[in-house]
């Protein structure tokens, strides 16, 4: 089967990686000439897909299209093409129109009683400000007083969602299906860097079975209310004994699907292809004996190894998959011997999460020793907050 992945950055890496694991041929399309995911595909085309004529030519012969971008004009063009060609795209435009707006998402959460952080000004400082449009950690900020918050709002023309800053561990879950039949996948644990960008995914989760069930119930409720057909990702934070929803994204996320694949063997793209191509409702799959997984991003520069969020990977030149990379099962990386600067997503799997973490520490030690990297940095968001409070 030939699949087209539209977009070659972070979501494109995820899509191309999992598509190859499914045994599919991958055509990668992006308007940029150099994108990270270009090294993970069988063929790369530089095309601006907002031009309908170019899109029809570029997608000739494909069986399935996987959007891996958040450009509204490009997504609208893909939707028109799919209606004309009858080739499915793994995407739900109606659900995405809600999830891509944090204002609309928060209105949905309030309507169905989903726990969320308190909105400003009903809460005290610090507060968390994020643009209504977009996803991930881009342009998010924490403010500790009204003066700085007001100055930030005055300087920006964007619409902002401002909420109480809640501390605690973060978790993610993917849901696949259609109204009346939704399958939640494995819960994964997220760890953030100092800029609130996810730097590490751990599986299986440390949540208790009761909290996992609660998370699944919340996610199904959101999916049913959105009438989702396809895929969405829900992120929560566990604060004061409550799972509070931070955001929902009705699109293919980055990072967590690959961690789920390595932990459970479940490939979310195969589930979606079955739903969209074969019209079969998704099955739960076997999650009874998950492997332990550590999935994290690193950057190497002269004398330094840094662990940080996926912004390290965004904008890199073509990445490739390397097996047994300094002891990691796999790495998605632009590393070459004697290269002074490079990035990698390390994927480490063992029988248990504890064993995977121990192996991860050996991988980091081997990298530092082999490449003579004296400086090691692994900052967290909470450490940054504590410093500002003192």
XYZ file of C-alpha atoms in Angstrom:
390
model
C 0.000 0.000 0.000
C 1.214 3.487 -0.884
C 0.425 6.195 1.663
C 1.107 9.907 1.341
C 2.253 11.763 4.435
C 1.565 15.480 4.072
C 4.015 17.469 6.168
C 7.577 16.548 7.021
C 8.132 17.982 10.487
C 7.210 16.498 13.892
C 3.876 14.882 12.981
C 5.404 13.778 9.684
C 8.182 11.957 11.536
C 5.561 10.091 13.577
C 3.467 9.231 10.525
C 6.378 8.075 8.365
C 7.922 6.037 11.185
C 4.707 4.163 11.994
C 3.781 3.734 8.318
C 7.113 2.009 7.654
C 6.570 -0.179 10.749
C 3.262 -1.201 9.136
C 5.159 -2.229 5.990
C 3.705 0.503 3.789
C 5.402 2.502 1.059
C 5.632 6.166 2.060
C 5.447 9.232 -0.161
C 6.405 12.347 1.796
C 5.160 15.765 0.633
C 6.189 19.152 2.006
C 6.562 22.643 0.597
C 10.036 22.904 2.126
C 13.024 21.293 0.430
C 14.653 20.143 3.689
C 12.484 18.578 6.392
C 13.316 16.102 9.181
C 11.027 13.312 7.974
C 12.446 13.269 4.427
C 14.951 10.580 5.426
C 12.208 8.237 6.685
C 10.226 7.900 3.454
C 10.606 6.017 0.185
C 10.050 9.086 -1.960
C 9.969 12.832 -1.259
C 8.172 15.515 -3.280
C 8.505 19.227 -2.654
C 4.993 20.506 -3.368
C 2.841 23.352 -2.092
C -0.394 21.435 -1.616
C -2.538 24.547 -1.316
C -2.469 24.507 -5.126
C -5.150 22.007 -6.206
C -3.543 21.176 -9.542
C -0.172 20.370 -7.974
C -1.890 18.310 -5.285
C -3.728 16.099 -7.786
C -0.498 15.383 -9.618
C 1.503 14.738 -6.451
C -1.038 12.275 -4.978
C -1.623 10.206 -8.095
C -1.714 6.503 -7.251
C -1.844 6.761 -3.454
C -4.197 4.566 -1.435
C -4.381 6.679 1.705
C -3.414 10.170 2.842
C -2.126 11.018 6.323
C -2.195 14.743 7.139
C 0.747 15.641 9.356
C 0.458 19.418 9.543
C -1.796 22.137 10.978
C -2.032 24.529 8.036
C -5.744 25.263 7.651
C -5.516 26.123 3.942
C -3.614 22.918 3.209
C -6.067 20.811 5.214
C -9.030 22.356 3.397
C -7.368 21.615 0.065
C -6.794 17.999 1.112
C -10.425 17.652 2.153
C -11.641 18.887 -1.260
C -9.254 16.526 -3.032
C -10.430 13.567 -0.956
C -14.100 14.245 -1.758
C -13.319 14.369 -5.486
C -10.922 11.432 -5.587
C -12.687 9.208 -3.008
C -9.267 8.428 -1.512
C -9.632 8.664 2.290
C -7.638 10.992 4.481
C -7.023 10.004 8.100
C -8.568 13.157 9.457
C -11.831 14.525 10.876
C -12.234 18.194 9.839
C -15.208 18.869 12.133
C -13.490 17.520 15.244
C -10.273 19.285 14.331
C -12.079 22.629 14.026
C -12.976 22.277 17.721
C -9.686 20.935 19.018
C -7.553 23.443 17.103
C -9.228 26.269 19.036
C -8.547 26.193 22.762
C -11.504 28.538 23.252
C -13.881 26.090 21.538
C -12.295 23.151 23.353
C -12.730 24.803 26.751
C -16.367 25.546 25.941
C -16.884 21.867 25.135
C -15.187 20.777 28.379
C -17.404 23.125 30.391
C -20.562 21.853 28.668
C -19.916 18.218 29.612
C -18.375 18.910 33.013
C -14.813 17.837 32.284
C -12.391 18.956 35.047
C -9.997 21.643 33.799
C -7.747 24.291 35.355
C -9.678 27.333 36.580
C -9.899 30.217 34.101
C -8.435 33.645 34.810
C -9.504 35.765 36.696
C -11.224 33.111 38.844
C -7.823 31.815 39.952
C -4.711 33.140 41.689
C -1.226 33.552 40.262
C 0.756 31.978 38.720
C -1.284 31.617 35.536
C -0.610 29.770 32.314
C -1.219 31.611 29.020
C -1.431 29.862 25.666
C -2.641 31.030 22.254
C -6.088 29.792 21.326
C -4.913 28.466 17.969
C -2.182 25.880 17.636
C -1.029 23.008 19.791
C 1.884 21.856 21.875
C 4.094 24.237 23.836
C 4.560 26.907 21.182
C 4.292 30.420 22.659
C 3.054 29.266 26.065
C 4.106 31.315 29.094
C 3.689 31.392 32.855
C 3.009 34.725 34.610
C 3.392 35.464 38.304
C 1.696 38.892 38.520
C -0.952 40.990 36.770
C 1.526 43.590 35.447
C 3.503 41.061 33.387
C 0.335 39.353 32.205
C -1.215 42.641 31.068
C 1.967 43.664 29.273
C 2.000 40.327 27.457
C -1.606 40.721 26.336
C -1.018 44.302 25.171
C 1.931 43.214 23.021
C 0.059 40.434 21.232
C -2.819 40.504 18.776
C -3.597 36.817 19.378
C -6.513 35.418 21.350
C -5.236 33.852 24.566
C -6.529 31.203 26.923
C -5.420 32.046 30.472
C -5.795 29.493 33.243
C -4.454 28.720 36.683
C -1.045 27.111 36.642
C -1.503 23.606 38.020
C 1.421 21.432 38.990
C 1.645 17.671 38.879
C 2.503 14.786 36.565
C 1.185 14.875 32.987
C -0.411 12.034 31.056
C -1.642 11.408 27.533
C -4.046 9.009 25.858
C -5.080 8.411 22.241
C -8.634 7.466 21.296
C -9.574 5.852 17.963
C -13.043 5.204 16.599
C -16.366 6.676 15.584
C -19.595 7.551 17.440
C -20.740 4.615 19.528
C -17.430 2.766 19.339
C -14.296 4.369 20.729
C -11.157 2.530 21.773
C -8.778 4.269 24.183
C -5.172 3.160 23.809
C -2.404 2.986 26.382
C -1.915 5.876 28.808
C 1.599 7.306 28.649
C 3.456 9.577 31.083
C 4.851 12.888 29.836
C 7.826 14.793 31.220
C 8.354 18.445 30.258
C 11.423 20.609 29.782
C 11.839 24.144 31.149
C 9.729 25.522 28.256
C 6.824 23.100 28.892
C 7.727 21.106 25.780
C 7.513 17.325 26.145
C 11.048 15.941 26.366
C 10.289 12.365 27.403
C 7.483 9.793 27.153
C 7.381 6.840 29.549
C 5.309 3.657 29.341
C 3.507 1.925 30.892
C 1.928 4.636 33.012
C 2.312 4.990 36.771
C -1.401 5.878 37.118
C -3.493 3.515 39.229
C -6.082 1.304 37.464
C -8.918 3.458 38.875
C -7.384 6.646 37.450
C -6.737 4.952 34.107
C -10.428 4.017 33.956
C -11.392 7.588 34.837
C -9.088 8.970 32.131
C -10.606 6.597 29.569
C -14.140 7.628 30.608
C -13.285 11.343 30.255
C -11.733 10.743 26.839
C -14.698 8.732 25.544
C -17.045 11.485 26.728
C -15.067 14.111 24.802
C -14.959 11.927 21.688
C -18.718 11.271 21.762
C -19.499 14.973 22.262
C -17.275 15.884 19.306
C -18.733 13.002 17.236
C -15.130 12.144 16.438
C -14.405 9.922 13.463
C -10.768 8.966 13.542
C -8.216 9.910 16.155
C -7.730 12.315 18.994
C -5.177 12.785 21.752
C -6.056 14.005 25.257
C -3.529 15.450 27.716
C -4.228 15.778 31.426
C -2.394 16.782 34.579
C -2.974 15.070 37.936
C -3.431 17.908 40.427
C -4.799 17.696 43.980
C -6.219 14.239 43.393
C -8.006 15.182 40.143
C -7.249 14.527 36.479
C -7.590 17.948 34.834
C -7.774 18.142 31.052
C -5.245 20.515 29.503
C -6.011 20.037 25.825
C -7.361 17.738 23.152
C -6.020 17.387 19.595
C -8.085 15.671 16.901
C -5.091 14.814 14.743
C -2.117 12.482 14.708
C 0.057 13.537 17.646
C 3.803 13.211 17.798
C 5.819 11.141 20.288
C 3.182 9.145 22.166
C 1.993 6.799 19.333
C 5.534 5.512 18.841
C 5.930 4.939 22.592
C 2.614 3.035 22.582
C 3.804 0.976 19.597
C 7.004 -0.050 21.359
C 5.186 -0.822 24.603
C 2.138 -2.708 23.275
C 2.841 -3.478 19.609
C -0.300 -1.552 18.638
C 0.194 0.629 15.551
C -2.341 3.444 15.610
C -2.024 4.002 11.839
C -3.041 0.411 11.128
C -6.125 0.939 13.309
C -7.002 4.126 11.426
C -6.460 2.511 8.025
C -8.839 -0.278 9.032
C -11.411 2.315 10.087
C -11.171 4.543 7.015
C -10.386 1.991 4.292
C -12.187 -1.134 5.471
C -14.954 0.570 7.526
C -14.195 -1.754 10.446
C -14.574 -0.565 14.012
C -11.285 -0.608 15.919
C -10.489 -3.464 18.288
C -8.874 -2.919 21.684
C -5.719 -4.933 21.022
C -3.591 -6.647 23.653
C -2.309 -4.274 26.335
C -2.071 -6.835 29.153
C 1.727 -7.274 29.137
C 3.221 -3.951 28.034
C 6.942 -3.466 27.646
C 8.725 -0.679 29.474
C 9.625 2.231 27.187
C 11.648 5.432 27.491
C 11.330 7.769 24.505
C 13.281 11.044 24.702
C 15.001 13.748 22.689
C 18.667 14.728 22.919
C 20.935 17.226 21.243
C 24.711 16.933 21.046
C 27.003 19.910 20.535
C 30.730 20.131 21.253
C 31.331 18.952 24.842
C 27.584 18.967 25.660
C 24.575 16.643 25.749
C 21.164 18.246 26.292
C 17.830 16.540 26.955
C 14.916 18.795 25.958
C 11.553 18.921 24.202
C 10.783 17.954 20.636
C 11.646 21.454 19.444
C 15.178 20.003 19.267
C 14.013 17.801 16.401
C 11.858 20.357 14.595
C 13.737 21.877 11.680
C 16.548 19.312 11.646
C 17.861 18.002 8.343
C 16.855 14.547 7.121
C 16.614 11.962 9.903
C 17.213 8.240 9.638
C 16.479 5.203 11.800
C 19.554 3.677 13.425
C 19.270 0.424 15.347
C 21.311 -0.333 18.492
C 22.315 3.314 18.771
C 24.788 3.541 21.668
C 22.686 0.856 23.355
C 19.237 2.276 22.514
C 16.936 -0.079 20.601
C 16.516 2.574 17.943
C 17.204 6.224 17.342
C 15.619 8.614 14.883
C 18.612 10.837 14.215
C 20.791 12.855 11.859
C 23.937 11.592 13.613
C 27.000 10.839 11.530
C 30.484 9.977 12.830
C 32.567 13.105 13.436
C 29.563 15.411 13.064
C 29.871 18.151 15.688
C 26.151 18.883 16.150
C 23.277 16.448 15.824
C 19.944 15.450 17.373
C 18.279 12.155 18.166
C 15.081 10.694 19.505
C 16.167 7.726 21.602
C 13.831 4.732 21.899
C 14.638 2.291 24.686
C 12.540 -0.760 25.527
C 12.897 -3.419 28.202
C 10.677 -5.901 30.036
C 9.699 -3.319 32.666
C 9.706 0.461 32.857
C 12.297 0.362 35.642
C 14.613 -1.781 33.512
C 14.101 0.546 30.550
C 15.075 3.532 32.704
C 18.212 1.780 33.927
C 19.172 1.020 30.338
C 18.425 4.601 29.378
C 20.940 5.793 31.975
C 23.560 3.467 30.499
C 22.846 4.853 27.018
C 23.363 8.431 28.226
C 26.577 7.424 30.006
C 27.880 5.625 26.915
C 27.106 8.623 24.720
C 28.934 10.983 27.056
C 31.925 8.705 27.463
C 32.306 7.796 23.797
C 31.904 11.376 22.549
C 33.679 12.996 25.529
C 30.729 15.181 26.503
C 31.453 16.732 29.876
C 28.306 18.865 30.173
C 24.917 17.193 30.689
C 21.679 19.217 30.917
C 18.182 17.962 31.626
C 16.007 20.844 32.881
C 12.375 20.563 33.918
C 9.465 23.005 33.910
C 8.819 22.628 37.633
C 12.413 23.473 38.503
C 11.998 26.710 36.568
C 8.797 27.565 38.487
C 10.424 26.893 41.858
C 13.327 29.211 41.034
C 10.956 32.059 40.139
C 8.964 31.625 43.350
C 12.061 31.882 45.536
